[in-house]
């Protein structure tokens, strides 16, 4: 005896099951281009990044006091302060006190005057005249006794020189931490005439040709005033004793001067 097998019915209360879509590789047309990480916002290759709102652009600007262009310009252009003392086109009158520093037998002291015209701030042409008085030292008597001979020294009386003055160095210095003092370093060279004992009676040889070379430093406390310290070497041929051949005499002189400028004031002229 056999029984029929019961077949379950369809449950109409449940939605019919949906089949999963078939997975297939995307075609070339459907494939998205890769992202370009060099573009802002991760834009894909070939796409133009969307324009940011104006307010957002302003907010994203770097908060710097200067840009790269300003930095490059600052490397080329340097800030240089203008000079605190100008001499161009001004006359300079300098009374000077002089004393020789290389004569152990006849010390010479003198005074002179220099008149200069400044063609540029760094160059001037000057005329200088100096008169000397001799001071005999005790070394003269001791030298004559020890060597039993005459001293072959030239007795310098005066000089008149034409010099060129070049000031290649200019600077400023602080005095007592408050005042600023301007100064420059100068070099001088020229030629002229020298009068010695042989220039006058009884030999009457007249003045000797001479050349000079030296330098020093000048300080400018006022617009119309300068203080100078310098050292000059003067070379000239002379024959103090006729029985002895003449030689080139050298005189080293230390100078202290006070310069007065005309006009007393100066003005800057910008191109």
PDB file of C-alpha atoms in Angstrom:
ATOM      1  CA  UNK A   1       0.000   0.000   0.000  1.00  0.00           C
ATOM      2  CA  UNK A   2       1.495   3.269  -0.995  1.00  0.00           C
ATOM      3  CA  UNK A   3       0.952   6.907   0.157  1.00  0.00           C
ATOM      4  CA  UNK A   4       1.196   9.939  -2.110  1.00  0.00           C
ATOM      5  CA  UNK A   5       4.008  12.376  -1.131  1.00  0.00           C
ATOM      6  CA  UNK A   6       2.736  15.875  -0.248  1.00  0.00           C
ATOM      7  CA  UNK A   7       4.302  18.712  -2.255  1.00  0.00           C
ATOM      8  CA  UNK A   8       4.635  22.056  -0.378  1.00  0.00           C
ATOM      9  CA  UNK A   9       2.805  25.033  -1.874  1.00  0.00           C
ATOM     10  CA  UNK A  10       4.082  28.445  -2.938  1.00  0.00           C
ATOM     11  CA  UNK A  11       4.105  31.142  -0.270  1.00  0.00           C
ATOM     12  CA  UNK A  12       2.579  34.150  -1.991  1.00  0.00           C
ATOM     13  CA  UNK A  13       3.196  36.460   1.000  1.00  0.00           C
ATOM     14  CA  UNK A  14       6.971  36.714   0.328  1.00  0.00           C
ATOM     15  CA  UNK A  15       8.362  38.725  -2.641  1.00  0.00           C
ATOM     16  CA  UNK A  16       9.966  36.640  -5.286  1.00  0.00           C
ATOM     17  CA  UNK A  17      13.756  36.358  -4.894  1.00  0.00           C
ATOM     18  CA  UNK A  18      15.795  38.563  -7.239  1.00  0.00           C
ATOM     19  CA  UNK A  19      18.751  37.204  -9.088  1.00  0.00           C
ATOM     20  CA  UNK A  20      22.120  38.919  -8.534  1.00  0.00           C
ATOM     21  CA  UNK A  21      23.303  40.866 -11.575  1.00  0.00           C
ATOM     22  CA  UNK A  22      25.893  39.183 -13.603  1.00  0.00           C
ATOM     23  CA  UNK A  23      29.417  40.522 -12.825  1.00  0.00           C
ATOM     24  CA  UNK A  24      31.332  41.535 -15.907  1.00  0.00           C
ATOM     25  CA  UNK A  25      34.510  43.600 -16.394  1.00  0.00           C
ATOM     26  CA  UNK A  26      33.903  47.270 -17.361  1.00  0.00           C
ATOM     27  CA  UNK A  27      34.490  48.274 -20.916  1.00  0.00           C
ATOM     28  CA  UNK A  28      37.114  50.856 -21.973  1.00  0.00           C
ATOM     29  CA  UNK A  29      34.443  53.502 -22.425  1.00  0.00           C
ATOM     30  CA  UNK A  30      33.008  52.922 -18.954  1.00  0.00           C
ATOM     31  CA  UNK A  31      36.361  52.810 -17.102  1.00  0.00           C
ATOM     32  CA  UNK A  32      37.106  55.983 -15.062  1.00  0.00           C
ATOM     33  CA  UNK A  33      40.464  57.723 -15.633  1.00  0.00           C
ATOM     34  CA  UNK A  34      42.982  57.538 -12.748  1.00  0.00           C
ATOM     35  CA  UNK A  35      43.163  60.390 -10.222  1.00  0.00           C
ATOM     36  CA  UNK A  36      45.895  62.994 -10.758  1.00  0.00           C
ATOM     37  CA  UNK A  37      47.394  63.656  -7.305  1.00  0.00           C
ATOM     38  CA  UNK A  38      49.291  66.727  -8.577  1.00  0.00           C
ATOM     39  CA  UNK A  39      45.978  68.570  -9.128  1.00  0.00           C
ATOM     40  CA  UNK A  40      44.249  70.314  -6.194  1.00  0.00           C
ATOM     41  CA  UNK A  41      41.203  68.477  -4.828  1.00  0.00           C
ATOM     42  CA  UNK A  42      42.236  65.152  -6.370  1.00  0.00           C
ATOM     43  CA  UNK A  43      40.948  65.944  -9.889  1.00  0.00           C
ATOM     44  CA  UNK A  44      41.145  63.174 -12.386  1.00  0.00           C
ATOM     45  CA  UNK A  45      43.481  63.305 -15.352  1.00  0.00           C
ATOM     46  CA  UNK A  46      42.095  65.327 -18.214  1.00  0.00           C
ATOM     47  CA  UNK A  47      39.572  67.100 -15.996  1.00  0.00           C
ATOM     48  CA  UNK A  48      39.792  70.821 -15.243  1.00  0.00           C
ATOM     49  CA  UNK A  49      39.549  71.531 -11.496  1.00  0.00           C
ATOM     50  CA  UNK A  50      36.446  73.365 -10.478  1.00  0.00           C
ATOM     51  CA  UNK A  51      36.968  77.034  -9.765  1.00  0.00           C
ATOM     52  CA  UNK A  52      36.996  77.735  -6.043  1.00  0.00           C
ATOM     53  CA  UNK A  53      34.829  80.512  -4.725  1.00  0.00           C
ATOM     54  CA  UNK A  54      36.484  83.919  -4.484  1.00  0.00           C
ATOM     55  CA  UNK A  55      36.178  83.952  -0.701  1.00  0.00           C
ATOM     56  CA  UNK A  56      37.792  80.536  -0.401  1.00  0.00           C
ATOM     57  CA  UNK A  57      40.717  81.729  -2.582  1.00  0.00           C
ATOM     58  CA  UNK A  58      41.309  84.699  -0.325  1.00  0.00           C
ATOM     59  CA  UNK A  59      41.231  82.520   2.786  1.00  0.00           C
ATOM     60  CA  UNK A  60      43.834  80.126   1.363  1.00  0.00           C
ATOM     61  CA  UNK A  61      46.401  82.853   0.514  1.00  0.00           C
ATOM     62  CA  UNK A  62      49.629  82.541   2.529  1.00  0.00           C
ATOM     63  CA  UNK A  63      49.828  85.054   5.344  1.00  0.00           C
ATOM     64  CA  UNK A  64      53.361  86.287   4.544  1.00  0.00           C
ATOM     65  CA  UNK A  65      54.721  89.871   4.661  1.00  0.00           C
ATOM     66  CA  UNK A  66      56.347  89.403   1.269  1.00  0.00           C
ATOM     67  CA  UNK A  67      56.301  87.064  -1.708  1.00  0.00           C
ATOM     68  CA  UNK A  68      58.990  85.058  -3.462  1.00  0.00           C
ATOM     69  CA  UNK A  69      59.448  87.874  -5.961  1.00  0.00           C
ATOM     70  CA  UNK A  70      60.092  90.329  -3.137  1.00  0.00           C
ATOM     71  CA  UNK A  71      62.710  88.002  -1.645  1.00  0.00           C
ATOM     72  CA  UNK A  72      64.496  87.698  -4.992  1.00  0.00           C
ATOM     73  CA  UNK A  73      64.438  91.485  -5.399  1.00  0.00           C
ATOM     74  CA  UNK A  74      65.832  91.960  -1.887  1.00  0.00           C
ATOM     75  CA  UNK A  75      68.809  89.776  -2.767  1.00  0.00           C
ATOM     76  CA  UNK A  76      69.694  92.128  -5.609  1.00  0.00           C
ATOM     77  CA  UNK A  77      68.906  95.524  -4.064  1.00  0.00           C
ATOM     78  CA  UNK A  78      70.704  96.470  -0.840  1.00  0.00           C
ATOM     79  CA  UNK A  79      69.701  99.299   1.469  1.00  0.00           C
ATOM     80  CA  UNK A  80      72.633 101.733   1.770  1.00  0.00           C
ATOM     81  CA  UNK A  81      72.480 104.730   4.030  1.00  0.00           C
ATOM     82  CA  UNK A  82      73.466 108.038   2.521  1.00  0.00           C
ATOM     83  CA  UNK A  83      76.703 109.695   3.605  1.00  0.00           C
ATOM     84  CA  UNK A  84      76.507 112.010   6.565  1.00  0.00           C
ATOM     85  CA  UNK A  85      79.134 114.455   5.252  1.00  0.00           C
ATOM     86  CA  UNK A  86      79.582 115.771   1.704  1.00  0.00           C
ATOM     87  CA  UNK A  87      82.661 117.598   0.385  1.00  0.00           C
ATOM     88  CA  UNK A  88      82.037 117.846  -3.349  1.00  0.00           C
ATOM     89  CA  UNK A  89      82.313 121.396  -4.659  1.00  0.00           C
ATOM     90  CA  UNK A  90      83.506 122.826  -1.341  1.00  0.00           C
ATOM     91  CA  UNK A  91      86.694 124.680  -0.450  1.00  0.00           C
ATOM     92  CA  UNK A  92      88.770 123.488   2.478  1.00  0.00           C
ATOM     93  CA  UNK A  93      91.151 125.712   4.464  1.00  0.00           C
ATOM     94  CA  UNK A  94      93.401 123.843   6.918  1.00  0.00           C
ATOM     95  CA  UNK A  95      95.891 125.409   9.351  1.00  0.00           C
ATOM     96  CA  UNK A  96      98.416 122.704  10.293  1.00  0.00           C
ATOM     97  CA  UNK A  97     101.030 122.058  12.954  1.00  0.00           C
ATOM     98  CA  UNK A  98     103.975 119.866  11.834  1.00  0.00           C
ATOM     99  CA  UNK A  99     106.868 118.100  13.538  1.00  0.00           C
ATOM    100  CA  UNK A 100     109.549 115.791  12.101  1.00  0.00           C
ATOM    101  CA  UNK A 101     109.775 112.277  13.525  1.00  0.00           C
ATOM    102  CA  UNK A 102     112.929 110.834  11.903  1.00  0.00           C
ATOM    103  CA  UNK A 103     115.711 113.341  12.715  1.00  0.00           C
ATOM    104  CA  UNK A 104     117.652 112.498  15.872  1.00  0.00           C
ATOM    105  CA  UNK A 105     119.938 115.572  15.660  1.00  0.00           C
ATOM    106  CA  UNK A 106     117.825 118.520  14.461  1.00  0.00           C
ATOM    107  CA  UNK A 107     114.198 118.312  15.482  1.00  0.00           C
ATOM    108  CA  UNK A 108     112.029 120.505  13.224  1.00  0.00           C
ATOM    109  CA  UNK A 109     108.754 122.108  14.234  1.00  0.00           C
ATOM    110  CA  UNK A 110     106.648 124.170  11.911  1.00  0.00           C
ATOM    111  CA  UNK A 111     103.318 125.506  10.887  1.00  0.00           C
ATOM    112  CA  UNK A 112     101.596 125.688   7.565  1.00  0.00           C
ATOM    113  CA  UNK A 113      98.429 126.172   5.603  1.00  0.00           C
ATOM    114  CA  UNK A 114      96.647 124.003   3.061  1.00  0.00           C
ATOM    115  CA  UNK A 115      93.988 125.134   0.615  1.00  0.00           C
ATOM    116  CA  UNK A 116      92.048 122.380  -1.142  1.00  0.00           C
ATOM    117  CA  UNK A 117      89.139 122.159  -3.555  1.00  0.00           C
ATOM    118  CA  UNK A 118      87.061 118.974  -3.504  1.00  0.00           C
ATOM    119  CA  UNK A 119      86.264 117.893  -7.052  1.00  0.00           C
ATOM    120  CA  UNK A 120      84.461 114.838  -5.653  1.00  0.00           C
ATOM    121  CA  UNK A 121      83.678 113.520  -2.201  1.00  0.00           C
ATOM    122  CA  UNK A 122      86.641 111.188  -2.565  1.00  0.00           C
ATOM    123  CA  UNK A 123      89.148 113.408  -4.444  1.00  0.00           C
ATOM    124  CA  UNK A 124      90.578 116.907  -3.947  1.00  0.00           C
ATOM    125  CA  UNK A 125      93.416 119.048  -5.280  1.00  0.00           C
ATOM    126  CA  UNK A 126      95.414 120.939  -2.647  1.00  0.00           C
ATOM    127  CA  UNK A 127      98.210 123.516  -2.343  1.00  0.00           C
ATOM    128  CA  UNK A 128     100.238 123.217   0.854  1.00  0.00           C
ATOM    129  CA  UNK A 129     102.954 125.424   2.344  1.00  0.00           C
ATOM    130  CA  UNK A 130     104.959 124.814   5.536  1.00  0.00           C
ATOM    131  CA  UNK A 131     107.675 126.727   7.375  1.00  0.00           C
ATOM    132  CA  UNK A 132     110.042 124.964   9.836  1.00  0.00           C
ATOM    133  CA  UNK A 133     112.184 126.027  12.782  1.00  0.00           C
ATOM    134  CA  UNK A 134     115.135 123.868  13.844  1.00  0.00           C
ATOM    135  CA  UNK A 135     115.674 122.637  17.372  1.00  0.00           C
ATOM    136  CA  UNK A 136     119.190 121.362  18.028  1.00  0.00           C
ATOM    137  CA  UNK A 137     119.293 118.351  20.336  1.00  0.00           C
ATOM    138  CA  UNK A 138     122.077 117.093  22.613  1.00  0.00           C
ATOM    139  CA  UNK A 139     122.769 114.316  20.116  1.00  0.00           C
ATOM    140  CA  UNK A 140     124.561 116.834  17.867  1.00  0.00           C
ATOM    141  CA  UNK A 141     127.332 117.537  20.393  1.00  0.00           C
ATOM    142  CA  UNK A 142     127.646 113.898  21.397  1.00  0.00           C
ATOM    143  CA  UNK A 143     127.774 112.763  17.783  1.00  0.00           C
ATOM    144  CA  UNK A 144     130.531 115.210  16.864  1.00  0.00           C
ATOM    145  CA  UNK A 145     132.612 114.167  19.848  1.00  0.00           C
ATOM    146  CA  UNK A 146     132.126 110.454  19.267  1.00  0.00           C
ATOM    147  CA  UNK A 147     132.679 110.428  15.494  1.00  0.00           C
ATOM    148  CA  UNK A 148     134.905 113.549  15.248  1.00  0.00           C
ATOM    149  CA  UNK A 149     133.215 114.536  12.023  1.00  0.00           C
ATOM    150  CA  UNK A 150     130.471 116.683  10.607  1.00  0.00           C
ATOM    151  CA  UNK A 151     126.855 115.587  10.488  1.00  0.00           C
ATOM    152  CA  UNK A 152     125.508 115.159   6.983  1.00  0.00           C
ATOM    153  CA  UNK A 153     122.004 116.439   7.702  1.00  0.00           C
ATOM    154  CA  UNK A 154     119.987 118.758   5.524  1.00  0.00           C
ATOM    155  CA  UNK A 155     118.606 121.813   7.268  1.00  0.00           C
ATOM    156  CA  UNK A 156     115.048 122.101   6.002  1.00  0.00           C
ATOM    157  CA  UNK A 157     113.443 125.551   6.185  1.00  0.00           C
ATOM    158  CA  UNK A 158     110.243 125.315   4.192  1.00  0.00           C
ATOM    159  CA  UNK A 159     108.285 123.672   1.382  1.00  0.00           C
ATOM    160  CA  UNK A 160     105.506 124.396  -1.099  1.00  0.00           C
ATOM    161  CA  UNK A 161     103.666 121.355  -2.527  1.00  0.00           C
ATOM    162  CA  UNK A 162     100.855 120.596  -4.948  1.00  0.00           C
ATOM    163  CA  UNK A 163      99.018 117.430  -3.857  1.00  0.00           C
ATOM    164  CA  UNK A 164      96.196 115.200  -4.899  1.00  0.00           C
ATOM    165  CA  UNK A 165      94.158 113.824  -2.000  1.00  0.00           C
ATOM    166  CA  UNK A 166      92.181 110.601  -2.392  1.00  0.00           C
ATOM    167  CA  UNK A 167      89.757 109.366   0.286  1.00  0.00           C
ATOM    168  CA  UNK A 168      88.857 105.743  -0.533  1.00  0.00           C
ATOM    169  CA  UNK A 169      87.436 104.826   2.897  1.00  0.00           C
ATOM    170  CA  UNK A 170      84.467 106.487   4.590  1.00  0.00           C
ATOM    171  CA  UNK A 171      82.765 105.412   7.796  1.00  0.00           C
ATOM    172  CA  UNK A 172      80.950 106.300  10.984  1.00  0.00           C
ATOM    173  CA  UNK A 173      81.816 105.633  14.614  1.00  0.00           C
ATOM    174  CA  UNK A 174      79.787 105.836  17.790  1.00  0.00           C
ATOM    175  CA  UNK A 175      81.140 108.148  20.494  1.00  0.00           C
ATOM    176  CA  UNK A 176      80.202 107.217  24.067  1.00  0.00           C
ATOM    177  CA  UNK A 177      77.321 105.172  22.711  1.00  0.00           C
ATOM    178  CA  UNK A 178      75.255 108.227  21.716  1.00  0.00           C
ATOM    179  CA  UNK A 179      76.821 110.576  19.138  1.00  0.00           C
ATOM    180  CA  UNK A 180      77.773 109.481  15.614  1.00  0.00           C
ATOM    181  CA  UNK A 181      81.113 110.762  14.319  1.00  0.00           C
ATOM    182  CA  UNK A 182      81.871 110.616  10.577  1.00  0.00           C
ATOM    183  CA  UNK A 183      85.420 109.980   9.351  1.00  0.00           C
ATOM    184  CA  UNK A 184      87.430 109.060   6.267  1.00  0.00           C
ATOM    185  CA  UNK A 185      90.895 107.723   5.515  1.00  0.00           C
ATOM    186  CA  UNK A 186      92.904 109.575   2.879  1.00  0.00           C
ATOM    187  CA  UNK A 187      96.071 109.200   0.818  1.00  0.00           C
ATOM    188  CA  UNK A 188      98.026 112.183  -0.522  1.00  0.00           C
ATOM    189  CA  UNK A 189     100.793 112.468  -3.114  1.00  0.00           C
ATOM    190  CA  UNK A 190     102.317 115.286  -5.138  1.00  0.00           C
ATOM    191  CA  UNK A 191     105.360 117.351  -6.000  1.00  0.00           C
ATOM    192  CA  UNK A 192     106.760 120.808  -5.346  1.00  0.00           C
ATOM    193  CA  UNK A 193     109.731 122.770  -4.007  1.00  0.00           C
ATOM    194  CA  UNK A 194     111.808 122.583  -0.826  1.00  0.00           C
ATOM    195  CA  UNK A 195     114.090 125.271   0.669  1.00  0.00           C
ATOM    196  CA  UNK A 196     117.060 124.159   2.782  1.00  0.00           C
ATOM    197  CA  UNK A 197     120.280 125.729   4.103  1.00  0.00           C
ATOM    198  CA  UNK A 198     121.916 125.278   0.691  1.00  0.00           C
ATOM    199  CA  UNK A 199     119.121 127.267  -0.964  1.00  0.00           C
ATOM    200  CA  UNK A 200     120.187 130.484   0.825  1.00  0.00           C
ATOM    201  CA  UNK A 201     123.451 132.336   1.305  1.00  0.00           C
ATOM    202  CA  UNK A 202     126.298 131.663   0.949  1.00  0.00           C
ATOM    203  CA  UNK A 203     125.594 128.910  -1.620  1.00  0.00           C
ATOM    204  CA  UNK A 204     122.363 130.318  -3.056  1.00  0.00           C
ATOM    205  CA  UNK A 205     121.402 127.129  -4.891  1.00  0.00           C
ATOM    206  CA  UNK A 206     117.748 128.009  -4.823  1.00  0.00           C
ATOM    207  CA  UNK A 207     114.850 125.635  -4.082  1.00  0.00           C
ATOM    208  CA  UNK A 208     115.109 121.886  -4.650  1.00  0.00           C
ATOM    209  CA  UNK A 209     112.572 119.791  -6.489  1.00  0.00           C
ATOM    210  CA  UNK A 210     110.702 117.484  -4.143  1.00  0.00           C
ATOM    211  CA  UNK A 211     107.957 114.890  -3.995  1.00  0.00           C
ATOM    212  CA  UNK A 212     105.806 113.797  -1.102  1.00  0.00           C
ATOM    213  CA  UNK A 213     103.619 110.844  -0.149  1.00  0.00           C
ATOM    214  CA  UNK A 214     101.503 110.218   2.905  1.00  0.00           C
ATOM    215  CA  UNK A 215      98.098 109.705   4.408  1.00  0.00           C
ATOM    216  CA  UNK A 216      95.974 110.037   7.488  1.00  0.00           C
ATOM    217  CA  UNK A 217      92.473 110.149   8.919  1.00  0.00           C
ATOM    218  CA  UNK A 218      89.948 112.976   9.231  1.00  0.00           C
ATOM    219  CA  UNK A 219      86.999 113.291  11.617  1.00  0.00           C
ATOM    220  CA  UNK A 220      83.956 115.473  10.906  1.00  0.00           C
ATOM    221  CA  UNK A 221      82.214 116.637  14.105  1.00  0.00           C
ATOM    222  CA  UNK A 222      80.380 119.485  12.303  1.00  0.00           C
ATOM    223  CA  UNK A 223      79.133 120.272   8.796  1.00  0.00           C
ATOM    224  CA  UNK A 224      81.851 122.908   8.428  1.00  0.00           C
ATOM    225  CA  UNK A 225      84.671 121.451  10.540  1.00  0.00           C
ATOM    226  CA  UNK A 226      87.112 118.538  10.382  1.00  0.00           C
ATOM    227  CA  UNK A 227      89.974 117.363  12.575  1.00  0.00           C
ATOM    228  CA  UNK A 228      92.953 115.709  10.848  1.00  0.00           C
ATOM    229  CA  UNK A 229      95.856 113.481  11.838  1.00  0.00           C
ATOM    230  CA  UNK A 230      98.419 112.525   9.190  1.00  0.00           C
ATOM    231  CA  UNK A 231     101.964 111.535   8.296  1.00  0.00           C
ATOM    232  CA  UNK A 232     103.823 112.843   5.232  1.00  0.00           C
ATOM    233  CA  UNK A 233     107.183 111.815   3.773  1.00  0.00           C
ATOM    234  CA  UNK A 234     109.045 114.406   1.661  1.00  0.00           C
ATOM    235  CA  UNK A 235     111.959 113.381  -0.583  1.00  0.00           C
ATOM    236  CA  UNK A 236     114.365 115.859  -2.201  1.00  0.00           C
ATOM    237  CA  UNK A 237     118.032 115.906  -3.364  1.00  0.00           C
ATOM    238  CA  UNK A 238     120.526 118.007  -1.391  1.00  0.00           C
ATOM    239  CA  UNK A 239     124.271 118.290  -0.807  1.00  0.00           C
ATOM    240  CA  UNK A 240     124.837 119.645   2.707  1.00  0.00           C
ATOM    241  CA  UNK A 241     128.675 119.499   2.346  1.00  0.00           C
ATOM    242  CA  UNK A 242     130.444 120.195  -0.968  1.00  0.00           C
ATOM    243  CA  UNK A 243     133.175 117.624  -0.295  1.00  0.00           C
ATOM    244  CA  UNK A 244     130.589 114.857   0.007  1.00  0.00           C
ATOM    245  CA  UNK A 245     128.326 113.744  -2.862  1.00  0.00           C
ATOM    246  CA  UNK A 246     124.727 114.813  -2.607  1.00  0.00           C
ATOM    247  CA  UNK A 247     122.057 112.343  -1.504  1.00  0.00           C
ATOM    248  CA  UNK A 248     118.289 112.095  -1.480  1.00  0.00           C
ATOM    249  CA  UNK A 249     117.040 113.518   1.807  1.00  0.00           C
ATOM    250  CA  UNK A 250     113.921 112.126   3.440  1.00  0.00           C
ATOM    251  CA  UNK A 251     111.854 113.979   5.999  1.00  0.00           C
ATOM    252  CA  UNK A 252     108.915 112.337   7.774  1.00  0.00           C
ATOM    253  CA  UNK A 253     106.516 114.859   9.270  1.00  0.00           C
ATOM    254  CA  UNK A 254     103.536 114.281  11.566  1.00  0.00           C
ATOM    255  CA  UNK A 255     100.712 116.762  10.927  1.00  0.00           C
ATOM    256  CA  UNK A 256      97.791 117.879  13.046  1.00  0.00           C
ATOM    257  CA  UNK A 257      95.244 120.099  11.329  1.00  0.00           C
ATOM    258  CA  UNK A 258      91.856 121.720  11.683  1.00  0.00           C
ATOM    259  CA  UNK A 259      89.874 122.118   8.450  1.00  0.00           C
ATOM    260  CA  UNK A 260      87.179 124.711   7.746  1.00  0.00           C
ATOM    261  CA  UNK A 261      84.805 124.135   4.815  1.00  0.00           C
ATOM    262  CA  UNK A 262      83.214 126.751   2.570  1.00  0.00           C
ATOM    263  CA  UNK A 263      80.296 126.969   2.111  1.00  0.00           C
ATOM    264  CA  UNK A 264      79.706 125.886   5.704  1.00  0.00           C
ATOM    265  CA  UNK A 265      76.628 123.800   4.830  1.00  0.00           C
ATOM    266  CA  UNK A 266      75.860 121.195   2.192  1.00  0.00           C
ATOM    267  CA  UNK A 267      72.686 119.819   0.639  1.00  0.00           C
ATOM    268  CA  UNK A 268      71.935 116.481  -0.940  1.00  0.00           C
ATOM    269  CA  UNK A 269      71.116 116.573  -4.650  1.00  0.00           C
ATOM    270  CA  UNK A 270      69.209 113.559  -5.956  1.00  0.00           C
ATOM    271  CA  UNK A 271      69.326 112.646  -9.655  1.00  0.00           C
TER     272      UNK A 271
END
